[in-house]
PDB file of C-alpha atoms and ligand atoms in Angstrom:
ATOM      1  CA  UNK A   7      31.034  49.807 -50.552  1.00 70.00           C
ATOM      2  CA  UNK A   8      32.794  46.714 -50.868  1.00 86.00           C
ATOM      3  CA  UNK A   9      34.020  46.294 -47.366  1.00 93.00           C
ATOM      4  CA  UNK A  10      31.819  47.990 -45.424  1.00 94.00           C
ATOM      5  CA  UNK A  11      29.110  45.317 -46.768  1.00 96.00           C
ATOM      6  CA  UNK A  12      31.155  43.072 -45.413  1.00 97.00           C
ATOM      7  CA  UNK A  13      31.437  44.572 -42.323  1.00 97.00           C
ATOM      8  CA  UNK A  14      27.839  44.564 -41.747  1.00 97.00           C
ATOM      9  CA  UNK A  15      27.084  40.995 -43.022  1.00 98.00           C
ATOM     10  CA  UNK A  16      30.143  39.271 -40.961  1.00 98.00           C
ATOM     11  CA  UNK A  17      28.716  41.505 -37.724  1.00 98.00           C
ATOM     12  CA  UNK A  18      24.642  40.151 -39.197  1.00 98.00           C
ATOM     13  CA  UNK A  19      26.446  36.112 -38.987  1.00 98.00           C
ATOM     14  CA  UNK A  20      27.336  37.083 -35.231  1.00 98.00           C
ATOM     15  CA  UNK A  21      24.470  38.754 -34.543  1.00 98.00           C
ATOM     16  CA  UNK A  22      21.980  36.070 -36.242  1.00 98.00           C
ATOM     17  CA  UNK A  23      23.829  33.218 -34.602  1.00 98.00           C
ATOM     18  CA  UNK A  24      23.818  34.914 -31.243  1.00 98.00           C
ATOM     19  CA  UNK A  25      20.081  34.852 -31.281  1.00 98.00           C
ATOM     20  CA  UNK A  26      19.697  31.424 -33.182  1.00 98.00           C
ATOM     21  CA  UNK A  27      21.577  30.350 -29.976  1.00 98.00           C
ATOM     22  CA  UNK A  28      19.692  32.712 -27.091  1.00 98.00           C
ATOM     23  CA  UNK A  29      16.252  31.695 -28.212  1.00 98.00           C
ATOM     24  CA  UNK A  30      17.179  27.478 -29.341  1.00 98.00           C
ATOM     25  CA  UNK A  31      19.085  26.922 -25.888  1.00 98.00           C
ATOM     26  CA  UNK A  32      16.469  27.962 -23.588  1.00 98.00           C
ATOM     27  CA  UNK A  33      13.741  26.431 -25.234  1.00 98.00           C
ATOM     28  CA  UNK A  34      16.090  23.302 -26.108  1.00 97.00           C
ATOM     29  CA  UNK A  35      16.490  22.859 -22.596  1.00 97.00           C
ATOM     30  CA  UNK A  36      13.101  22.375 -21.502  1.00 97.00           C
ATOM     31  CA  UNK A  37      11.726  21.068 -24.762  1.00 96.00           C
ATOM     32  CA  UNK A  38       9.824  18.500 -25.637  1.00 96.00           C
ATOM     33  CA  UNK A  39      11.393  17.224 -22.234  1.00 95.00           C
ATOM     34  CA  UNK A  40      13.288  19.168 -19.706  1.00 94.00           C
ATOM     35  CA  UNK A  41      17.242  18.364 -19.637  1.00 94.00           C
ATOM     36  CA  UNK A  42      17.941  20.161 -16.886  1.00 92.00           C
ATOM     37  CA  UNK A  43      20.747  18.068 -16.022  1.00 95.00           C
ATOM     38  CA  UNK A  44      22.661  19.458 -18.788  1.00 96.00           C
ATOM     39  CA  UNK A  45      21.261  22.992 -17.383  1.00 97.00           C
ATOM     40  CA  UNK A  46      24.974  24.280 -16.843  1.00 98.00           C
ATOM     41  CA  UNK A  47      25.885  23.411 -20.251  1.00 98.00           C
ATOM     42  CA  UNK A  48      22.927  25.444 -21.764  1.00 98.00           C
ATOM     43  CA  UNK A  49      23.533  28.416 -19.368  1.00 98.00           C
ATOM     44  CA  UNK A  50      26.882  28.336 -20.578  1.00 98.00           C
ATOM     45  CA  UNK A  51      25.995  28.868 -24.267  1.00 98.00           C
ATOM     46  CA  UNK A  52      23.447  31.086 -23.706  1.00 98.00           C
ATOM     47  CA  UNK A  53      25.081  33.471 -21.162  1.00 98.00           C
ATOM     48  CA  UNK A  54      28.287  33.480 -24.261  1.00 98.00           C
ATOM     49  CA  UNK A  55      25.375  34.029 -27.212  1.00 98.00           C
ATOM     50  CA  UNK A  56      24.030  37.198 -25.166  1.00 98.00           C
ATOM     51  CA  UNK A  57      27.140  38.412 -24.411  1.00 98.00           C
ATOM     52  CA  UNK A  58      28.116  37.577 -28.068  1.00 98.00           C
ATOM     53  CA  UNK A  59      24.094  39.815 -28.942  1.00 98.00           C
ATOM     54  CA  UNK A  60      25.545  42.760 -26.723  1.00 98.00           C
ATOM     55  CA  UNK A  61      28.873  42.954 -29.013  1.00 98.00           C
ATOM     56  CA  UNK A  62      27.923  42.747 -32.062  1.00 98.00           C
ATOM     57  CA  UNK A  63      25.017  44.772 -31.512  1.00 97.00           C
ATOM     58  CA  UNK A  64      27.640  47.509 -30.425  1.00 97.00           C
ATOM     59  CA  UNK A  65      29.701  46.709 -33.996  1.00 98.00           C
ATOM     60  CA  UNK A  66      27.072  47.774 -35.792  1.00 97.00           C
ATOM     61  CA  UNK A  67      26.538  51.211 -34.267  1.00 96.00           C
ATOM     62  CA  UNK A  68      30.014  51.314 -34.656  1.00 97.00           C
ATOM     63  CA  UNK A  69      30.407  50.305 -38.426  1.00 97.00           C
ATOM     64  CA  UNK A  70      27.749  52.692 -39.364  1.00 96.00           C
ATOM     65  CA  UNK A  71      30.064  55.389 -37.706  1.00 96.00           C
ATOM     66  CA  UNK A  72      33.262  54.751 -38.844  1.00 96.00           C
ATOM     67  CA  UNK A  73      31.738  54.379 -42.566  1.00 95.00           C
ATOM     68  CA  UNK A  74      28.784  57.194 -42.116  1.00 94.00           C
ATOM     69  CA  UNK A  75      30.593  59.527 -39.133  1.00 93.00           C
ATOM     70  CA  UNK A  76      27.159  58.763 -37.449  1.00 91.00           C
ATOM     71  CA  UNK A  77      24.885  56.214 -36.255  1.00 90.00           C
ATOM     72  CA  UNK A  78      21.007  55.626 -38.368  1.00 89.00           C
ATOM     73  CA  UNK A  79      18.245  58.202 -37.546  1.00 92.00           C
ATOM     74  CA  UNK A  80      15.798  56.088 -35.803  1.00 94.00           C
ATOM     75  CA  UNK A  81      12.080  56.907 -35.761  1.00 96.00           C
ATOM     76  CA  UNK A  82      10.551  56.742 -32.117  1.00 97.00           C
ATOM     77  CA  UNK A  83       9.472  53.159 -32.743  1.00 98.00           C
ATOM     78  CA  UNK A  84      12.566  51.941 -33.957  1.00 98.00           C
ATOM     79  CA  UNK A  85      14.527  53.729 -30.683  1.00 98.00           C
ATOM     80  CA  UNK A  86      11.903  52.080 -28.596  1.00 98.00           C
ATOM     81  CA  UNK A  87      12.179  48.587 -29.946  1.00 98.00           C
ATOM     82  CA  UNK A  88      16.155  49.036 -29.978  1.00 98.00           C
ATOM     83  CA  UNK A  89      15.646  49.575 -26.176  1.00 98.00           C
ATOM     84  CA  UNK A  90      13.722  46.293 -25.923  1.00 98.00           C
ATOM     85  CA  UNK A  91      16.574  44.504 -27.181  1.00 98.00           C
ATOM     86  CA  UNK A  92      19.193  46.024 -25.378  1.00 98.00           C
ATOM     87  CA  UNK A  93      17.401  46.006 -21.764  1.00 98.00           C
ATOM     88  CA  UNK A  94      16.302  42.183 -23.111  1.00 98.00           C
ATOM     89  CA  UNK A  95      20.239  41.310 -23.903  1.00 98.00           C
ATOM     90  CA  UNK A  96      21.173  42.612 -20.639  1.00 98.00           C
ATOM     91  CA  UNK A  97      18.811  40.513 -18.585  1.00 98.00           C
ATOM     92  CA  UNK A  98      19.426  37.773 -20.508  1.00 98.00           C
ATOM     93  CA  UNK A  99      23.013  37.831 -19.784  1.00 98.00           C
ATOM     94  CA  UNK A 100      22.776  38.737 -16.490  1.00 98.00           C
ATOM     95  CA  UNK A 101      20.344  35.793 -15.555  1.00 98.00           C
ATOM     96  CA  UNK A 102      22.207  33.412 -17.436  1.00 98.00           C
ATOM     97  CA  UNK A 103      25.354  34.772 -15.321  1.00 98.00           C
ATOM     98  CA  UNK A 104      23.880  34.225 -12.084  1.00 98.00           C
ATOM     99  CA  UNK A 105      22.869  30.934 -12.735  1.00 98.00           C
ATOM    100  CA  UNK A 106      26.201  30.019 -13.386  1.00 98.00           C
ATOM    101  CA  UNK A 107      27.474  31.832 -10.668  1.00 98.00           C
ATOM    102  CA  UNK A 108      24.859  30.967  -8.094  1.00 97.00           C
ATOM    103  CA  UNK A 109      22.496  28.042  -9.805  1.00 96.00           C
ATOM    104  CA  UNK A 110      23.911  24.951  -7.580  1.00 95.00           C
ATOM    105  CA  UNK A 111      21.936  26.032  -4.772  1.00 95.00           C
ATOM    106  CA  UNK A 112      18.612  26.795  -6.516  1.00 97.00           C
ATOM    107  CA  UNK A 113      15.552  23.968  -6.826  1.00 96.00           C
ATOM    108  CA  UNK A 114      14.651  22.288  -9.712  1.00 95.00           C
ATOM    109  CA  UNK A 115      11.451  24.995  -9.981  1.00 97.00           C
ATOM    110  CA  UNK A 116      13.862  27.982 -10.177  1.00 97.00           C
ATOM    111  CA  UNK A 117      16.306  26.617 -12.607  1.00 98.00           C
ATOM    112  CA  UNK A 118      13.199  25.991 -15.023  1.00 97.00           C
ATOM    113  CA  UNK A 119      11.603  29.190 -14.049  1.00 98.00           C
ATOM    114  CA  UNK A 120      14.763  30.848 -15.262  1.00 98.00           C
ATOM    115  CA  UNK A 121      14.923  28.906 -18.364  1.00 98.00           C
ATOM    116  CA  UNK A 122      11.672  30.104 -18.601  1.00 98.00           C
ATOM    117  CA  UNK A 123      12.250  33.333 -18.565  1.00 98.00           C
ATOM    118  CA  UNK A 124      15.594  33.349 -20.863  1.00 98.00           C
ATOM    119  CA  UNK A 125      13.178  32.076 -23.797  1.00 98.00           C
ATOM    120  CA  UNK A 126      11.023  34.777 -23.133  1.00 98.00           C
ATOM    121  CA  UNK A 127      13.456  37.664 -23.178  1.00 98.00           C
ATOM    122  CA  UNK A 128      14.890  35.657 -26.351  1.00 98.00           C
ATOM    123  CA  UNK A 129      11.329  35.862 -27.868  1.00 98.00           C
ATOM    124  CA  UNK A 130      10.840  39.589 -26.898  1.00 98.00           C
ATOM    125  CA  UNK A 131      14.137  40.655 -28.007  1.00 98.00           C
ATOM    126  CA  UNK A 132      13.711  38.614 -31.614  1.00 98.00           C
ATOM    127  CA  UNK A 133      10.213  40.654 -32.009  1.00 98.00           C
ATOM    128  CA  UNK A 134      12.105  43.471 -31.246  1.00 98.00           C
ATOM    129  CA  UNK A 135      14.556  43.217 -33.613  1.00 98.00           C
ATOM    130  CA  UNK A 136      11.723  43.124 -36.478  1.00 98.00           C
ATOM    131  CA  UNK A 137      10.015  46.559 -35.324  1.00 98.00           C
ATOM    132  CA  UNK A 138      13.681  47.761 -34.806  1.00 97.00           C
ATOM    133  CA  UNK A 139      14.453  46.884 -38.993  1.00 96.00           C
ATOM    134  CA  UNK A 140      11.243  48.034 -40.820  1.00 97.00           C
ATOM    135  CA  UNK A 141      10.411  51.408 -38.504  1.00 97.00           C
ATOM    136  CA  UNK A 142      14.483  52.490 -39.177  1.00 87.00           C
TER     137      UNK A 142
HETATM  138  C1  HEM B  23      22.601  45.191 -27.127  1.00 84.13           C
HETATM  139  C2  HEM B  23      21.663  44.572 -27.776  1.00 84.13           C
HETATM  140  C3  HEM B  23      21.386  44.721 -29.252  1.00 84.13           C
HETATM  141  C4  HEM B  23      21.675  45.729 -30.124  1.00 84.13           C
HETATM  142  C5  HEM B  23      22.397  47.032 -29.835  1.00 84.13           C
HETATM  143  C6  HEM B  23      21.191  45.327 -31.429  1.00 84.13           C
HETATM  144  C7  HEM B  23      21.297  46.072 -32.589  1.00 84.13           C
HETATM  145  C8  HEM B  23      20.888  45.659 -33.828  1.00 84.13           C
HETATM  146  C9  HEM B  23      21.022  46.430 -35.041  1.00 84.13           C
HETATM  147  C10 HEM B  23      21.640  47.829 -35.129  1.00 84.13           C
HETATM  148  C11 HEM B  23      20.508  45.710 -36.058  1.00 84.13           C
HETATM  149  C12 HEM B  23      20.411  46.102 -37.543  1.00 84.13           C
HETATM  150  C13 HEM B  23      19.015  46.705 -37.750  1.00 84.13           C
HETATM  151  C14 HEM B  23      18.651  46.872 -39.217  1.00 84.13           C
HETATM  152  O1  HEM B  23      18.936  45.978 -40.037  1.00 84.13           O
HETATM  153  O2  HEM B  23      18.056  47.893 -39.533  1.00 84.13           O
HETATM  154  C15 HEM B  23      20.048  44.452 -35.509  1.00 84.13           C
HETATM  155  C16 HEM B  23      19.455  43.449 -36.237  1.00 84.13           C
HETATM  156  C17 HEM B  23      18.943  42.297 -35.693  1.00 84.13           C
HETATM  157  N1  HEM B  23      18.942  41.940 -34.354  1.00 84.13           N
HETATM  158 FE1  HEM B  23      19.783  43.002 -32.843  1.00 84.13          FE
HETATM  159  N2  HEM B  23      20.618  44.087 -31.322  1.00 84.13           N
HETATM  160  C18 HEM B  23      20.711  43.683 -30.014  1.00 84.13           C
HETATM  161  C19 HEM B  23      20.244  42.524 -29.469  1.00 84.13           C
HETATM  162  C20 HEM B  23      19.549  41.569 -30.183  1.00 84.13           C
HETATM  163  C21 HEM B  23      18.994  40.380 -29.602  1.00 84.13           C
HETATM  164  C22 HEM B  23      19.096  40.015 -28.121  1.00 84.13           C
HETATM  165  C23 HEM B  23      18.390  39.682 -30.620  1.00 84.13           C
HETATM  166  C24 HEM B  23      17.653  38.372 -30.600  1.00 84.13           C
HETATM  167  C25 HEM B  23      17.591  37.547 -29.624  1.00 84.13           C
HETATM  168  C26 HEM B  23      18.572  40.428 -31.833  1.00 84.13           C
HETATM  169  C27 HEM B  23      18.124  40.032 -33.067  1.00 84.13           C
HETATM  170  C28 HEM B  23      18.329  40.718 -34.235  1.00 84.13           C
HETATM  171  C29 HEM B  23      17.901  40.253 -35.535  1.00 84.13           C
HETATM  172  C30 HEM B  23      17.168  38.936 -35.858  1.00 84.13           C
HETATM  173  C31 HEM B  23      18.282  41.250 -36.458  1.00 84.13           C
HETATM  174  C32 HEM B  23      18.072  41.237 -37.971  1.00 84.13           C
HETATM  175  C33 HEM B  23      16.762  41.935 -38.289  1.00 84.13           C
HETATM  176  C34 HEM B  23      16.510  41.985 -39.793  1.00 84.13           C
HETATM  177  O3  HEM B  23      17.338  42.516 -40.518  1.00 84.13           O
HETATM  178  O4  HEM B  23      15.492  41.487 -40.220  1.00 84.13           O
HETATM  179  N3  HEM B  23      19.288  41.567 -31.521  1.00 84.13           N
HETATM  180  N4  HEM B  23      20.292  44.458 -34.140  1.00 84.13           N
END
């Protein structure tokens, strides 16, 4: 009982982190004034914090199996809302990743449409992630 607490509370600090960061960074960036110049710097923690979402979303499917031999029973709701999150974490990353990878050559517009955008998917994935814990 003892350690597999742990396991999920040390995998909840990742996870609650991860979205402290998704959600603050975006909206950081462009609020109360944009900082776009630091846009790089932002992608960069938000791109790790989704990637960081992904994993430890993943550890906890994979403590309930090694200490259960199975993952929860969802109800429909739940299942849908955990699909949310993961097609939200996915995006996230992935737009955060081509902005890295690509962002020098896109105008000011696009860099705070995508900002825009990264908040939002934050924002759906966070009232996801309620629906997700009280339909389980
Ligand atoms: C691959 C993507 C993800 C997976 C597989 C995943 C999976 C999970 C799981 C299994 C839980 C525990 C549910 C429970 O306590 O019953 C959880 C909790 C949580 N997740 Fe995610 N998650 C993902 C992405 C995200 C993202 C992107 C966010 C926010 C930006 C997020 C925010 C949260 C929060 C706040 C909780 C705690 C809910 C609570 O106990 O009140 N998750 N997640």
């Amino acid at each position: 009982m003892g350690s597999e607490n742990l396991a999920y509370a040390l995998t909840q600090v990742v996870h609650n982190f991860g979205a402290a960061c998704v959600l603050g960074g975006a909206v950081f960036a462009l609020w109360p004034v944009p900082r776009l110049e630091s846009a790089r710097a932002f992608a960069r923690l938000i791109c790790l914090a989704w990637g960081a979402q992904i994993a430890s979303g993943i550890l906890f499917g994979l403590t309930s199996l090694y200490f259960y031999g199975e993952t929860p029973d969802l109800s429909s709701v739940a299942l849908a809302a955990l699909a949310i999150k993961v097609t939200a974490a996915i995006s996230g990353f992935l737009l955060a990743a081509s902005y890295l990878i690509r962002g020098r050559e896109w105008s000011h517009l696009a860099v705070q449409h995508s900002f825009r955008g990264l908040a939002a998917l934050a924002a759906i994935a966070l009232t996801a992630a309620a629906f997700l814990r009280w339909y389980s």
